[in-house]
Amino acid sequence: MIEYVVRRILSGLIVLFLLSTFLFFVMRAVPGDVVRLQLADAGSVTDERMAEMEAELGLDRPALAQYASWLGGVVRGDLGDSLWERRPVTEMIIERFPVTFELAFLSIVVAVGLGIVTGVASAIRRGTVTDDGLRVASVLGLSVPNFFLALLMITSASVWFNWVAPLSYRRPWDDLGVNLQQMAMPAIALGVSVAAAIARLTRSSMLEVLGSDYIRTVRAKGASSRLVNYKHALRNSLIPILTLIGLQFGALLGGTVILESIFGLPGVGSMIFRAVEQRDYPVIQAGAILYGTIFVAVNIAVDITYGLIDPRIRRS
Amino acid sequence: MHDAVLRIAGLRTQFRTRQGTVDAVSDVSFDVRRGETVALVGESGSGKSVTALSVLQLLESTGSIADGSIVFDGRELVGLSEKEMRDVRGREISMIFQDPSTCLDPVFTIEDQLVEALTIHGTARSDARGRALELLRMVRMPDPETRLNAYPHELSGGQRQRAMIATALALDPQLIIADEPTTALDVTVQAQILDLIRTLQAETGAAVLFVTHDLGVVAEIADRVVVMYAGRVVEQGSVFQVLKDPRNPYTAALLASMPGAVAGTGQRLTPIEGVVPSLLDMPSGCRFAPRCPHAWDRCHEADPPLAAFDLNRESRCWLEVDGAVDGVGTAEVVG
């Protein structure tokens, strides 16, 4: 098991290396110039000022040399400085990460809670109106993009209920009530499509397990349907659901980039969004490494959890 | 009347299919007496498993009992609510299934599954744990203390079936339904499990309804035998009578197709030509007529009734009704 985890971590590191290398060169190939953008902001774009600033930011050096010094820094834990804010990216991430963590956490709670409850309800009421309704709802949830749902939620809340979440961000430990008002809509918008995917898989996984021989054995013992459904069927259905949660976590992280921007949350996602607009290369690269690391870590955690659920995996 | 613990009369079980409703079994009647072993025999699709599952009402959701009566220990089971059936299952009638490798829940230990069988019906958890070990000893599980904490995949096929049998015995049921309990096992293990079932039956005094397609097993374990074909009972009687002197052409053909009958003689086996008819397309007369070597006009025109003769012997064949009691296969009758 330990050997397996170590192997997974190593392959994760290779993925991260390839990802950041790819991103480093692609971002520099994309049209748009950070120097020009900054000078335009300041009001005067001259060739002289541009050359001066390029040298100042180290952008005059050959791309490979820039890459080498950036990579050297990353290995030592230094993700470089933001080209705009002129301060360490690490510092910015530390400030903003709690916001993104809270959003991702709440979304996954919404997704798993809603998804599993709906899926189980659908499976045990197979073929009924409830089942049909829930299946239509999950296809709908899967088809509506999260940013569109977010906009719908904001407009409908303001138009019909005259309600807008407090605008300036509060951290949960400063004012939990305001914080949750601000987090509720983005977390739901982000969680719904993942919930829909989980619901569909939970339904089919449960139905497969419910048709199996060992469920019939449990029924032959005189078990109630509650015992059959929740103790035996749900636990046996969890493995594919967990796999899906791990994979969907990537989509969820990607969603934070757009949704934090829409809802004005000062998290890592909105930081990445702005960095892409401004061609703030070190910030984009650091964001990619952070999200990549989280995704890899979540999937390793999922693999370890398999063993807790299924003894056949634990002991092999 | 003899003392029947289970009395099935006129059972008809239906399944809903895309092509409409079909009767998987119809007009099935037989008794199981206290402490005896009855073998329910037939090919795949003969309705023997459906009959067994009907008793406990464990049919798939598309199946249901349409007609007939199943009286267990003086109490009618057909029409009981799901909740009332749950009290019967596991406590008064328990069941052993065919493939022990798929019939035990893979994510719980043997102890969990044994304890569950007991606690469902109200045994205290603390008592159940002691009883679980006792049950494993009863089924001669090797090293039972260790096996309690094992998961199903850590046991051999024979050990898993022992665990299944232990579960079935947990609450000392009056009737155990064993649905092909040895079919999925190695031949050597089969003999051990059969032996175990026989011994345990003698120890506990439970009646056993033993579903099988293997006439060799029937001879070893059963007191009486009920032969099914295409959803009907075609013959029943004591094992000795039926195997020695089959009255129904189907039973006779089944016996002739068994390796045991001609083993070592160098003769070829006699297969039964054709296939079991589809439930959707039953022959209008006798259901075995298309494959029967003795069939004549009447067999294709009308369905023969189940005719009783001797004491406790029945056969569904026009040969019986017409008084041709010389047995089957005689040229005079066929001609």
XYZ file of C-alpha atoms in Angstrom, chain B:
335
model
C -53.212 -37.089 6.474
C -49.490 -37.014 6.908
C -47.863 -34.167 8.772
C -46.817 -31.636 6.120
C -44.699 -28.690 7.171
C -45.061 -27.165 3.708
C -48.022 -27.714 1.434
C -47.977 -26.113 -1.985
C -51.252 -26.352 -3.907
C -52.045 -25.092 -7.396
C -49.167 -22.604 -7.383
C -48.987 -20.329 -10.405
C -46.186 -17.778 -10.564
C -46.129 -15.164 -13.297
C -43.463 -12.930 -14.747
C -44.057 -9.723 -16.635
C -41.991 -9.605 -19.832
C -41.906 -7.366 -22.868
C -43.966 -9.963 -24.710
C -46.604 -9.995 -21.991
C -47.231 -11.958 -18.847
C -46.011 -15.552 -18.774
C -46.577 -18.313 -16.271
C -43.171 -19.559 -15.173
C -44.829 -22.294 -13.157
C -48.438 -23.339 -13.059
C -50.495 -25.881 -11.188
C -47.610 -26.922 -8.966
C -48.663 -28.961 -5.952
C -46.594 -30.995 -3.539
C -45.951 -31.420 0.165
C -42.850 -31.468 2.308
C -43.318 -33.419 5.508
C -41.610 -32.682 8.801
C -38.003 -33.772 8.860
C -37.956 -35.162 5.351
C -35.905 -34.180 2.343
C -37.750 -33.552 -0.873
C -35.783 -33.129 -4.065
C -37.212 -30.779 -6.675
C -35.699 -31.890 -9.961
C -35.718 -30.517 -13.481
C -33.706 -29.003 -16.315
C -32.838 -25.316 -16.487
C -36.051 -23.395 -17.080
C -38.282 -26.086 -15.633
C -39.458 -23.685 -12.916
C -37.853 -25.428 -9.965
C -36.004 -22.350 -8.712
C -39.027 -20.127 -9.287
C -41.067 -22.537 -7.184
C -38.462 -22.391 -4.408
C -38.254 -18.592 -4.503
C -42.059 -18.336 -4.524
C -42.199 -20.034 -1.138
C -40.197 -17.196 0.453
C -41.563 -14.581 -1.969
C -38.058 -13.625 -3.006
C -38.906 -13.405 -6.709
C -37.524 -10.560 -8.786
C -39.735 -7.492 -8.927
C -41.265 -8.640 -12.230
C -42.462 -11.920 -10.749
C -45.476 -12.570 -8.571
C -47.646 -15.381 -7.321
C -50.846 -15.263 -9.372
C -52.707 -18.162 -7.900
C -52.534 -21.052 -5.486
C -51.695 -21.598 -1.899
C -48.518 -22.152 0.087
C -49.286 -23.327 3.594
C -46.378 -23.436 5.985
C -46.882 -25.006 9.402
C -50.623 -24.487 9.126
C -50.346 -20.858 8.018
C -51.117 -19.493 4.559
C -48.113 -17.561 3.199
C -49.665 -16.326 -0.045
C -51.137 -12.905 0.636
C -49.002 -12.137 3.678
C -47.592 -8.618 3.770
C -43.921 -8.012 3.088
C -43.421 -7.305 6.789
C -45.064 -10.588 7.805
C -42.957 -12.456 5.235
C -39.792 -10.933 6.709
C -40.591 -12.626 10.009
C -40.860 -15.969 8.235
C -37.668 -15.574 6.200
C -34.557 -16.718 7.998
C -36.429 -17.647 11.146
C -38.909 -20.312 10.075
C -37.788 -20.994 6.529
C -34.242 -20.279 5.483
C -32.517 -20.609 2.176
C -29.147 -21.740 0.833
C -28.251 -20.537 -2.637
C -26.331 -21.937 -5.546
C -23.116 -19.977 -5.836
C -21.513 -19.199 -2.488
C -18.940 -16.951 -4.159
C -21.595 -14.420 -5.175
C -24.111 -15.007 -2.393
C -22.139 -13.592 0.508
C -21.744 -9.829 0.794
C -18.078 -9.191 -0.120
C -17.584 -6.200 2.180
C -18.637 -7.772 5.479
C -16.925 -10.475 7.538
C -18.424 -13.918 8.038
C -19.133 -12.974 11.647
C -20.986 -9.805 10.610
C -23.159 -11.812 8.245
C -23.908 -14.552 10.763
C -24.616 -12.065 13.530
C -26.903 -10.143 11.192
C -29.009 -13.250 10.511
C -29.578 -13.502 14.268
C -30.052 -9.844 15.216
C -32.588 -9.239 12.444
C -34.919 -11.529 14.352
C -34.213 -10.014 17.733
C -31.228 -11.893 19.161
C -29.068 -9.595 21.303
C -25.783 -8.704 19.649
C -23.740 -10.064 22.547
C -25.461 -13.461 22.379
C -25.252 -13.502 18.599
C -21.459 -13.417 18.585
C -21.219 -16.558 20.692
C -23.860 -18.261 18.583
C -21.959 -17.372 15.393
C -18.927 -19.338 16.534
C -21.135 -22.212 17.617
C -22.716 -22.277 14.144
C -19.359 -22.395 12.393
C -18.414 -25.338 14.593
C -21.719 -27.010 13.692
C -20.942 -26.811 9.976
C -17.447 -28.209 10.627
C -15.686 -25.053 9.490
C -11.948 -25.596 9.894
C -10.396 -23.178 12.398
C -13.709 -21.424 13.103
C -12.301 -18.694 15.420
C -10.128 -17.316 12.616
C -12.799 -17.757 9.947
C -15.183 -15.550 11.903
C -13.090 -12.513 11.053
C -12.456 -13.552 7.460
C -14.077 -11.919 4.458
C -15.816 -14.152 1.906
C -12.994 -13.804 -0.638
C -10.554 -15.247 1.876
C -12.437 -18.553 2.055
C -12.530 -21.469 -0.368
C -15.751 -22.303 -2.208
C -16.564 -25.136 0.172
C -15.898 -22.964 3.226
C -18.139 -20.235 1.840
C -20.936 -22.736 1.361
C -20.391 -23.917 4.932
C -20.755 -20.307 6.040
C -23.984 -20.007 4.001
C -25.328 -23.176 5.608
C -24.381 -21.838 9.043
C -26.379 -18.685 8.268
C -29.347 -20.783 7.210
C -29.218 -22.804 10.434
C -28.854 -19.734 12.642
C -32.386 -19.669 14.023
C -33.165 -23.354 13.852
C -35.703 -23.131 11.013
C -38.283 -25.844 10.412
C -37.613 -25.816 6.685
C -34.441 -25.179 4.726
C -34.692 -24.546 1.011
C -31.437 -25.418 -0.735
C -31.321 -24.119 -4.305
C -28.655 -26.178 -6.100
C -26.257 -25.809 -3.170
C -23.564 -28.006 -4.671
C -23.783 -27.104 -8.348
C -21.085 -24.421 -8.247
C -18.628 -26.530 -6.246
C -15.852 -28.968 -7.139
C -16.939 -32.588 -7.216
C -14.996 -33.571 -4.087
C -16.357 -30.588 -2.186
C -19.871 -31.393 -3.450
C -19.746 -34.726 -1.668
C -18.611 -33.073 1.575
C -21.368 -30.475 1.452
C -24.037 -33.080 0.683
C -22.772 -35.119 3.565
C -22.891 -32.065 5.811
C -26.461 -31.208 4.828
C -27.522 -34.787 5.502
C -25.819 -34.856 8.900
C -27.166 -31.477 9.939
C -30.644 -32.455 8.925
C -30.445 -35.502 11.152
C -29.143 -33.329 13.997
C -31.657 -30.505 13.693
C -34.694 -32.376 12.376
C -35.397 -29.633 9.827
C -37.184 -30.483 6.614
C -35.206 -29.787 3.445
C -36.472 -28.812 0.014
C -33.515 -29.591 -2.174
C -33.588 -28.071 -5.649
C -31.284 -29.745 -8.160
C -30.904 -30.830 -11.751
C -28.666 -33.724 -10.771
C -30.437 -37.067 -10.304
C -27.257 -38.516 -8.821
C -27.525 -36.049 -5.957
C -31.203 -36.879 -5.549
C -30.437 -40.523 -4.938
C -27.973 -39.590 -2.230
C -29.948 -37.089 -0.264
C -33.690 -37.207 -0.790
C -36.568 -39.203 0.641
C -38.999 -38.133 -2.009
C -38.642 -36.537 -5.402
C -40.750 -34.072 -7.388
C -39.860 -33.878 -11.079
C -40.681 -30.671 -12.935
C -40.801 -29.960 -16.648
C -41.707 -26.662 -18.361
C -43.276 -25.149 -15.260
C -45.289 -28.242 -14.277
C -44.879 -31.138 -11.895
C -44.707 -34.228 -14.113
C -43.996 -36.927 -11.580
C -43.576 -37.405 -7.885
C -43.008 -40.250 -5.507
C -40.422 -41.787 -3.239
C -36.862 -41.637 -4.484
C -36.617 -45.381 -4.637
C -39.756 -45.739 -6.761
C -39.112 -42.860 -9.094
C -35.484 -43.653 -9.854
C -36.025 -47.363 -10.096
C -39.291 -47.346 -11.961
C -40.062 -43.978 -13.553
C -43.669 -43.679 -14.680
C -43.383 -40.513 -16.696
C -41.596 -40.596 -20.067
C -39.767 -37.385 -19.147
C -38.343 -38.857 -15.938
C -37.358 -41.957 -17.840
C -35.592 -39.878 -20.486
C -33.843 -37.817 -17.820
C -32.575 -40.983 -16.162
C -31.382 -42.408 -19.464
C -29.423 -39.248 -20.168
C -27.497 -39.541 -16.896
C -23.893 -40.714 -17.064
C -24.383 -42.883 -13.961
C -26.864 -45.176 -15.667
C -24.457 -46.499 -18.259
C -21.136 -45.635 -16.630
C -18.475 -48.209 -17.344
C -20.659 -50.156 -19.716
C -19.259 -48.462 -22.783
C -22.741 -47.532 -23.937
C -23.557 -44.107 -25.254
C -25.701 -41.722 -23.240
C -29.174 -41.094 -24.544
C -29.787 -37.377 -24.841
C -33.306 -35.956 -24.789
C -33.810 -34.584 -28.299
C -34.962 -30.984 -28.733
C -35.141 -28.226 -26.176
C -37.412 -27.161 -23.334
C -40.235 -25.149 -24.925
C -40.283 -21.392 -24.403
C -42.716 -20.091 -21.806
C -44.056 -17.763 -24.476
C -44.799 -20.582 -26.867
C -46.024 -23.653 -25.017
C -47.261 -26.638 -26.992
C -51.034 -26.909 -26.856
C -51.134 -30.500 -25.629
C -48.688 -32.182 -23.301
C -45.700 -29.914 -22.848
C -43.263 -32.778 -23.285
C -45.006 -34.207 -26.332
C -42.699 -32.620 -28.972
C -39.713 -34.380 -27.381
C -41.448 -37.508 -26.158
C -40.587 -40.810 -27.857
C -43.994 -42.214 -26.866
C -46.216 -39.349 -27.914
C -49.244 -40.035 -30.047
C -52.122 -37.920 -31.389
C -53.817 -37.353 -28.109
C -50.643 -36.004 -26.512
C -50.537 -33.162 -29.049
C -54.211 -32.372 -28.652
C -54.786 -32.144 -24.930
C -52.790 -31.579 -21.805
C -52.813 -34.630 -19.519
C -53.787 -34.172 -15.867
C -51.572 -35.156 -12.969
C -52.858 -38.626 -12.180
C -52.419 -40.177 -8.771
C -51.855 -43.894 -8.465
C -50.451 -46.100 -5.742
C -50.073 -44.175 -2.541
C -48.193 -40.903 -2.877
C -47.277 -41.347 -6.521
C -48.349 -39.087 -9.329
C -47.495 -38.759 -12.996
C -48.693 -36.350 -15.666
C -49.084 -38.516 -18.746
C -51.879 -39.880 -20.930
C -50.339 -43.317 -20.515
C -51.485 -43.279 -16.882
C -54.925 -41.949 -17.530
C -55.639 -44.503 -20.189
C -54.806 -47.261 -17.782
C -51.627 -48.307 -19.494
C -49.960 -49.115 -16.248
C -47.322 -51.419 -17.659
C -44.857 -48.563 -17.619
C -43.457 -46.571 -20.405
C -41.591 -47.681 -23.420
C -43.608 -50.782 -24.109
C -44.391 -51.179 -27.774
C -48.025 -52.119 -27.167
C -48.830 -48.815 -25.526
C -47.014 -46.694 -28.015
C -48.432 -48.467 -30.996
